[in-house]
Amino acid sequence: MKRVMSTLSEGPVARLLREKLSASFQPKHLEVECESHLHNVPKGAEMHFRVQVVSDAFEGKRVIERHRLVNTCLAEELATSVHALRIDAIPTSKWDGQKQEESPTCRGGFGK
């Protein structure tokens, strides 16, 4: 049961993240959501993301190890275009279809 969710309005950065995560982890489930609109960024910016990746590649690994794998996969984007990445990396055996929790409301940044 493989579920890789995408939206028609997905921008080029989100598509690239999805492609790289799919190629690296062959996920059973993958969500890539741009949350930039929730932050103090220019309209249309793709800088803040959350991803939920369910993969056999995460079996037997601690949370920090799973996050490091995702960060390594997306290292180039994290060094350039992606400002923030919220990761939910789940071993296939631990996934019961749960959705990733919504991100908290941005407080505006810049000392606000």
XYZ file of N, CA and C in Angstrom:
336
model
N 0.844 -1.164 0.000
C 0.000 0.000 0.000
C 0.891 1.228 0.000
N 1.175 1.743 -1.147
C 2.043 2.915 -1.274
C 1.185 4.133 -1.532
N 1.363 5.174 -0.698
C 0.634 6.430 -0.867
C 1.643 7.555 -0.954
N 1.725 8.156 -2.104
C 2.577 9.322 -2.275
C 1.654 10.451 -2.691
N 1.434 11.367 -1.764
C 0.463 12.428 -1.990
C 1.135 13.654 -2.589
N 0.463 14.270 -3.535
C 0.953 15.530 -4.094
C -0.248 16.398 -4.421
N 0.014 17.641 -4.679
C -1.058 18.553 -5.050
C -0.717 19.185 -6.383
N -1.755 19.611 -7.082
C -1.546 20.251 -8.376
C -0.831 21.583 -8.214
N -0.993 22.221 -7.066
C -0.386 23.532 -6.845
C 1.028 23.436 -6.280
N 1.571 22.249 -6.264
C 2.912 22.046 -5.720
C 3.938 22.798 -6.567
N 4.791 23.547 -5.881
C 5.811 24.333 -6.575
C 7.050 23.517 -6.897
N 8.014 24.125 -7.575
C 9.209 23.398 -8.013
C 10.081 22.886 -6.860
N 10.175 23.622 -5.761
C 10.988 23.149 -4.638
C 10.314 21.946 -3.982
N 9.014 22.029 -3.767
C 8.274 20.904 -3.184
C 8.397 19.662 -4.067
N 8.283 19.840 -5.379
C 8.432 18.708 -6.309
C 9.818 18.081 -6.203
N 10.845 18.931 -6.100
C 12.209 18.426 -5.990
C 12.387 17.638 -4.688
N 11.861 18.167 -3.586
C 11.947 17.444 -2.314
C 11.263 16.086 -2.429
N 10.080 16.071 -3.022
C 9.324 14.820 -3.199
C 10.125 13.810 -4.043
N 10.699 14.290 -5.134
C 11.468 13.404 -6.016
C 12.674 12.814 -5.287
N 13.403 13.647 -4.563
C 14.606 13.171 -3.865
C 14.255 12.199 -2.742
N 13.214 12.521 -1.974
C 12.802 11.625 -0.894
C 12.295 10.301 -1.457
N 11.552 10.350 -2.547
C 11.048 9.120 -3.183
C 12.190 8.247 -3.674
N 13.163 8.854 -4.316
C 14.297 8.101 -4.854
C 15.153 7.489 -3.747
N 15.333 8.224 -2.657
C 16.205 7.751 -1.576
C 15.559 6.715 -0.674
N 14.255 6.858 -0.432
C 13.624 6.021 0.598
C 12.537 5.084 0.091
N 12.165 5.155 -1.177
C 11.081 4.336 -1.708
C 9.937 4.245 -0.681
N 9.365 5.390 -0.324
C 8.397 5.426 0.775
C 7.098 4.693 0.487
N 6.524 4.169 1.556
C 5.188 3.570 1.495
C 4.152 4.687 1.545
N 4.544 5.812 2.144
C 3.692 6.997 2.243
C 4.619 8.205 2.283
N 4.243 9.248 1.563
C 5.054 10.461 1.535
C 4.146 11.670 1.399
N 4.328 12.621 2.285
C 3.664 13.918 2.175
C 4.727 14.999 2.227
N 4.632 15.938 1.316
C 5.503 17.113 1.308
C 4.566 18.311 1.255
N 4.627 19.131 2.287
C 3.737 20.287 2.339
C 4.531 21.559 2.556
N 4.328 22.503 1.656
C 4.943 23.820 1.803
C 4.100 24.617 2.788
N 4.757 25.085 3.857
C 4.073 25.870 4.872
C 4.542 27.328 4.876
N 5.158 27.745 3.797
C 5.694 29.101 3.731
C 4.606 30.161 3.894
N 3.408 29.853 3.421
C 2.315 30.819 3.531
C 1.944 31.122 4.984
N 2.385 30.289 5.914
C 2.126 30.494 7.343
C 3.182 31.384 7.994
N 4.167 31.805 7.226
C 5.299 32.538 7.771
C 5.446 33.904 7.110
N 6.305 34.711 7.663
C 6.552 36.056 7.174
C 7.575 35.999 6.032
N 7.102 35.534 4.876
C 7.954 35.411 3.687
C 7.209 36.007 2.492
N 7.905 36.302 1.421
C 7.219 36.832 0.235
C 6.180 35.852 -0.304
N 5.103 36.377 -0.836
C 4.043 35.554 -1.416
C 4.633 34.633 -2.491
N 4.255 33.368 -2.439
C 4.728 32.391 -3.413
C 6.060 31.752 -3.062
N 6.671 32.185 -1.953
C 7.964 31.618 -1.548
C 7.801 30.161 -1.133
N 8.831 29.373 -1.393
C 8.881 27.975 -0.956
C 10.121 27.830 -0.083
N 9.952 28.061 1.200
C 11.092 28.046 2.111
C 10.862 27.182 3.347
N 9.608 27.019 3.756
C 9.249 26.281 4.962
C 8.442 25.053 4.553
N 8.915 23.878 4.987
C 8.257 22.637 4.594
C 8.069 21.709 5.780
N 7.093 20.828 5.624
C 7.007 19.689 6.532
C 6.864 18.450 5.653
N 7.536 17.402 6.071
C 7.478 16.154 5.320
C 7.133 15.006 6.267
N 6.363 14.088 5.753
C 6.096 12.836 6.457
C 6.518 11.729 5.501
N 7.497 10.945 5.939
C 8.061 9.882 5.117
C 7.936 8.571 5.884
N 7.286 7.592 5.278
C 7.151 6.268 5.881
C 7.930 5.301 4.999
N 8.951 4.654 5.592
C 9.831 3.822 4.778
C 10.448 2.681 5.574
N 10.700 1.596 4.875
C 11.429 0.464 5.462
C 12.857 0.883 5.828
N 13.373 1.913 5.173
C 14.747 2.377 5.431
C 14.929 2.881 6.857
N 13.836 3.183 7.536
C 13.907 3.709 8.895
C 13.781 2.636 9.977
N 13.568 1.395 9.563
C 13.408 0.297 10.534
C 14.656 0.167 11.396
N 14.459 0.044 12.709
C 15.555 -0.170 13.640
C 16.397 1.057 13.931
N 15.972 2.209 13.423
C 16.750 3.441 13.639
C 16.032 4.352 14.639
N 16.830 5.041 15.450
C 16.269 6.021 16.381
C 15.809 7.250 15.608
N 14.974 8.065 16.245
C 14.434 9.260 15.600
C 15.557 10.140 15.055
N 16.579 10.379 15.839
C 17.678 11.250 15.392
C 18.370 10.673 14.152
N 18.510 9.368 14.089
C 19.130 8.733 12.921
C 18.244 8.886 11.696
N 16.941 8.758 11.867
C 16.009 8.916 10.743
C 16.034 10.352 10.228
N 16.074 11.303 11.154
C 16.137 12.717 10.753
C 17.446 13.022 10.028
N 18.525 12.442 10.486
C 19.814 12.656 9.809
C 19.784 12.112 8.385
N 19.137 10.980 8.183
C 19.025 10.420 6.833
C 18.271 11.384 5.910
N 17.175 11.935 6.408
C 16.392 12.880 5.599
C 17.200 14.154 5.358
N 17.851 14.663 6.398
C 18.674 15.872 6.238
C 19.806 15.654 5.241
N 20.416 14.487 5.264
C 21.484 14.174 4.309
C 20.932 14.121 2.893
N 19.778 13.509 2.735
C 19.135 13.413 1.419
C 18.861 14.803 0.840
N 18.453 15.731 1.702
C 18.063 17.073 1.249
C 19.104 18.140 1.583
N 20.345 17.723 1.769
C 21.414 18.641 2.207
C 21.569 19.842 1.279
N 21.538 19.630 -0.012
C 21.722 20.735 -0.952
C 20.605 21.767 -0.814
N 19.372 21.306 -0.706
C 18.231 22.215 -0.573
C 18.269 22.945 0.774
N 18.676 22.251 1.826
C 18.773 22.872 3.144
C 19.879 23.925 3.184
N 20.876 23.760 2.351
C 21.974 24.732 2.297
C 21.648 25.918 1.387
N 20.588 25.786 0.597
C 20.285 26.851 -0.359
C 18.862 27.384 -0.184
N 17.881 26.700 -0.724
C 16.522 27.258 -0.833
C 15.593 26.978 0.344
N 15.835 25.939 1.118
C 14.913 25.565 2.200
C 15.416 26.145 3.517
N 14.577 26.969 4.124
C 14.919 27.614 5.389
C 14.551 26.742 6.595
N 13.406 26.042 6.513
C 12.936 25.230 7.641
C 12.319 23.939 7.123
N 12.606 22.851 7.835
C 12.085 21.542 7.447
C 11.635 20.797 8.696
N 10.356 20.500 8.751
C 9.810 19.697 9.844
C 9.695 18.268 9.338
N 10.332 17.339 10.055
C 10.438 15.951 9.585
C 9.647 15.012 10.478
N 8.867 14.156 9.841
C 8.210 13.041 10.512
C 8.625 11.807 9.716
N 9.675 11.132 10.168
C 10.223 9.953 9.479
C 9.836 8.721 10.289
N 9.025 7.866 9.693
C 8.411 6.756 10.417
C 8.775 5.428 9.753
N 9.209 4.435 10.563
C 9.407 3.093 10.008
C 8.060 2.528 9.565
N 8.040 1.784 8.497
C 6.802 1.212 7.980
C 6.048 0.437 9.056
N 6.768 -0.315 9.872
C 6.122 -1.152 10.892
C 5.445 -0.332 11.991
N 5.794 0.948 12.115
C 5.232 1.798 13.171
C 4.129 2.729 12.666
N 3.892 2.726 11.359
C 2.919 3.658 10.790
C 1.543 3.033 10.765
N 0.580 3.745 11.326
C -0.800 3.242 11.328
C -1.740 4.175 10.573
N -1.176 4.943 9.665
C -1.980 5.849 8.853
C -2.133 7.226 9.448
N -1.464 7.477 10.563
C -1.610 8.777 11.217
C -1.104 9.902 10.332
N -1.800 11.013 10.417
C -1.380 12.217 9.718
C -0.411 12.968 10.610
N 0.475 13.731 10.008
C 1.398 14.557 10.770
C 0.611 15.697 11.411
N 0.968 16.018 12.634
C 0.297 17.117 13.328
C 0.534 18.426 12.596
N -0.455 19.322 12.695
C -0.312 20.644 12.094
C 0.808 21.408 12.790
N 1.496 22.218 12.052
C 2.556 23.049 12.627
C 1.938 24.180 13.429
N 2.639 24.636 14.465
C 2.118 25.760 15.243
C 2.130 27.040 14.416
N 1.297 27.976 14.803
C 1.221 29.262 14.129
C 2.536 30.016 14.294
N 2.985 30.598 13.212
C 4.215 31.394 13.247
C 3.986 32.668 14.043
N 4.950 33.033 14.834
C 4.838 34.240 15.649
C 5.379 35.462 14.912
N 5.700 35.323 13.651
C 6.087 36.473 12.843
C 7.564 36.661 12.621
N 8.402 36.098 13.463
C 9.839 36.241 13.278
C 10.312 37.667 13.490
N 11.562 37.887 13.252
C 12.184 39.205 13.347
C 11.881 39.887 14.680
N 11.879 39.108 15.777
C 11.693 39.667 17.101
C 10.272 40.019 17.468
N 9.322 39.649 16.647
C 7.911 39.978 16.924
C 7.340 39.038 17.961
